Amino acid sequence: GNSVTQMEGPVTLSEEAFLTINCTYTATGYPSLFWYVQYPGEGLQLLLKATKADDKGSNKGFEATYRKETTSFHLEKGSVQVSDSAVYFCALSWGEKLTFGTGTRLTIIP
Amino acid sequence: DTGVSQDPRHKITKRGQNVTFRCDPISEHNRLYWYRQTLGQGPEFLTYFQNEAQLEKSRLLSDRFSAERPKGSFSTLEIQRTEQGDSAMYLCASSFTSTGQGEFFGPGTRLTVL
């Protein structure tokens, strides 16, 4: 079946550091890939998406590239801010529902 | 549009009681989804509707769970004879047509079964 494996947390970085959160997937066919973010006390928000191989999704300085050859969709940001502290979920859709990873908690310290 | 809303935000109940949650999707969205999220895990799919038709149910959705979307707008999720293992965050999401463009999530209902 479909599954998503993402980097275990928690991850703690200093402000302005470079961020990578790894995500790999297993799926039949070619799913759409997503990163969702959950800020403290808030609901899940769609951060970015990519619907086919080699697509790059980007939003709020975050980027992720759909790599079919490595079945990966790693999340990156060049310079993180304290306000980026949240839980990040990688997800795929193939069919009519989303399959999520377990989430990575990111804490940015000033 | 104010987004997806869920009510209540928190529910505490005793084991064996019935509970019902409501979800109001984004008005133009024809698809509505229910997920469950336990601590430290990602959301897990429970069921989804296209308009008023319930098209898929996860094996996680035992016979004690029932969901409806009677007029293709809001939806309810009922849990009968609650068990402590039902304690979780119940998330509702909506989208227009397929999930290929992503789903929009509500804030969730946190259920605690004592």
CSV table of C-alpha atoms in Angstrom, one decimal, chain B residues 19-91:
chain,number,residue,atom,x,y,z
B,19,VAL,CA,-20.8,11.6,20.9
B,20,THR,CA,-21.5,13.5,17.7
B,21,PHE,CA,-19.2,16.0,15.9
B,22,ARG,CA,-20.1,18.4,13.2
B,23,CYS,CA,-18.1,19.7,10.3
B,24,ASP,CA,-19.0,22.6,7.9
B,25,PRO,CA,-16.8,22.5,4.8
B,26,ILE,CA,-15.9,25.4,2.5
B,27,SER,CA,-19.1,26.1,0.7
B,28,GLU,CA,-18.1,25.4,-2.9
B,29,HIS,CA,-16.3,22.1,-2.0
B,30,ASN,CA,-18.1,19.0,-3.0
B,31,ARG,CA,-15.7,16.6,-1.2
B,32,LEU,CA,-15.6,16.2,2.6
B,33,TYR,CA,-13.2,14.0,4.5
B,34,TRP,CA,-12.8,12.7,8.1
B,35,TYR,CA,-9.4,11.9,9.6
B,36,ARG,CA,-8.3,10.8,13.0
B,37,GLN,CA,-5.0,12.0,14.6
B,38,THR,CA,-3.5,10.5,17.7
B,39,LEU,CA,-0.6,12.0,19.7
B,40,GLY,CA,2.6,11.9,17.8
B,41,GLN,CA,1.1,10.5,14.6
B,42,GLY,CA,0.0,11.9,11.3
B,43,PRO,CA,-3.7,12.0,10.5
B,44,GLU,CA,-5.3,8.7,9.4
B,45,PHE,CA,-8.1,8.6,6.8
B,46,LEU,CA,-11.5,7.5,8.1
B,47,THR,CA,-14.1,8.2,5.4
B,48,TYR,CA,-15.0,10.6,2.6
B,49,PHE,CA,-18.1,12.0,0.9
B,50,GLN,CA,-18.7,13.4,-2.6
B,51,ASN,CA,-21.7,15.5,-2.2
B,52,GLU,CA,-24.1,13.4,-0.1
B,53,ALA,CA,-22.7,10.0,-1.1
B,54,GLN,CA,-20.2,8.3,1.2
B,55,LEU,CA,-17.8,6.7,-1.2
B,56,GLU,CA,-15.1,5.1,0.9
B,57,LYS,CA,-14.7,4.0,4.5
B,58,SER,CA,-11.4,2.9,6.2
B,59,ARG,CA,-11.2,-0.3,8.1
B,60,LEU,CA,-10.4,2.0,11.0
B,61,LEU,CA,-14.1,3.0,11.0
B,62,SER,CA,-15.7,0.3,13.2
B,63,ASP,CA,-19.4,-0.4,13.4
B,64,ARG,CA,-19.6,2.1,16.3
B,65,PHE,CA,-18.7,4.9,13.9
B,66,SER,CA,-21.2,6.5,11.5
B,67,ALA,CA,-20.9,9.5,9.3
B,68,GLU,CA,-23.5,11.4,7.3
B,69,ARG,CA,-23.7,14.3,5.0
B,70,PRO,CA,-27.4,14.5,4.3
B,71,LYS,CA,-27.7,17.4,2.0
B,72,GLY,CA,-24.2,17.5,0.6
B,73,SER,CA,-23.2,20.4,2.9
B,74,PHE,CA,-22.3,19.8,6.5
B,75,SER,CA,-21.4,16.4,7.9
B,76,THR,CA,-21.7,14.7,11.2
B,77,LEU,CA,-19.5,11.9,12.7
B,78,GLU,CA,-21.1,9.9,15.5
B,79,ILE,CA,-19.3,7.5,17.8
B,80,GLN,CA,-21.5,5.1,19.8
B,81,ARG,CA,-20.4,3.4,23.0
B,82,THR,CA,-17.2,5.3,23.2
B,83,GLU,CA,-14.0,3.6,24.3
B,84,GLN,CA,-10.8,5.0,25.8
B,85,GLY,CA,-9.1,4.1,22.5
B,86,ASP,CA,-11.3,6.5,20.7
B,87,SER,CA,-9.5,9.5,22.4
B,88,ALA,CA,-8.0,11.4,19.5
B,89,MET,CA,-8.3,14.6,17.4
B,90,TYR,CA,-10.9,14.2,14.8
B,91,LEU,CA,-10.2,16.3,11.7
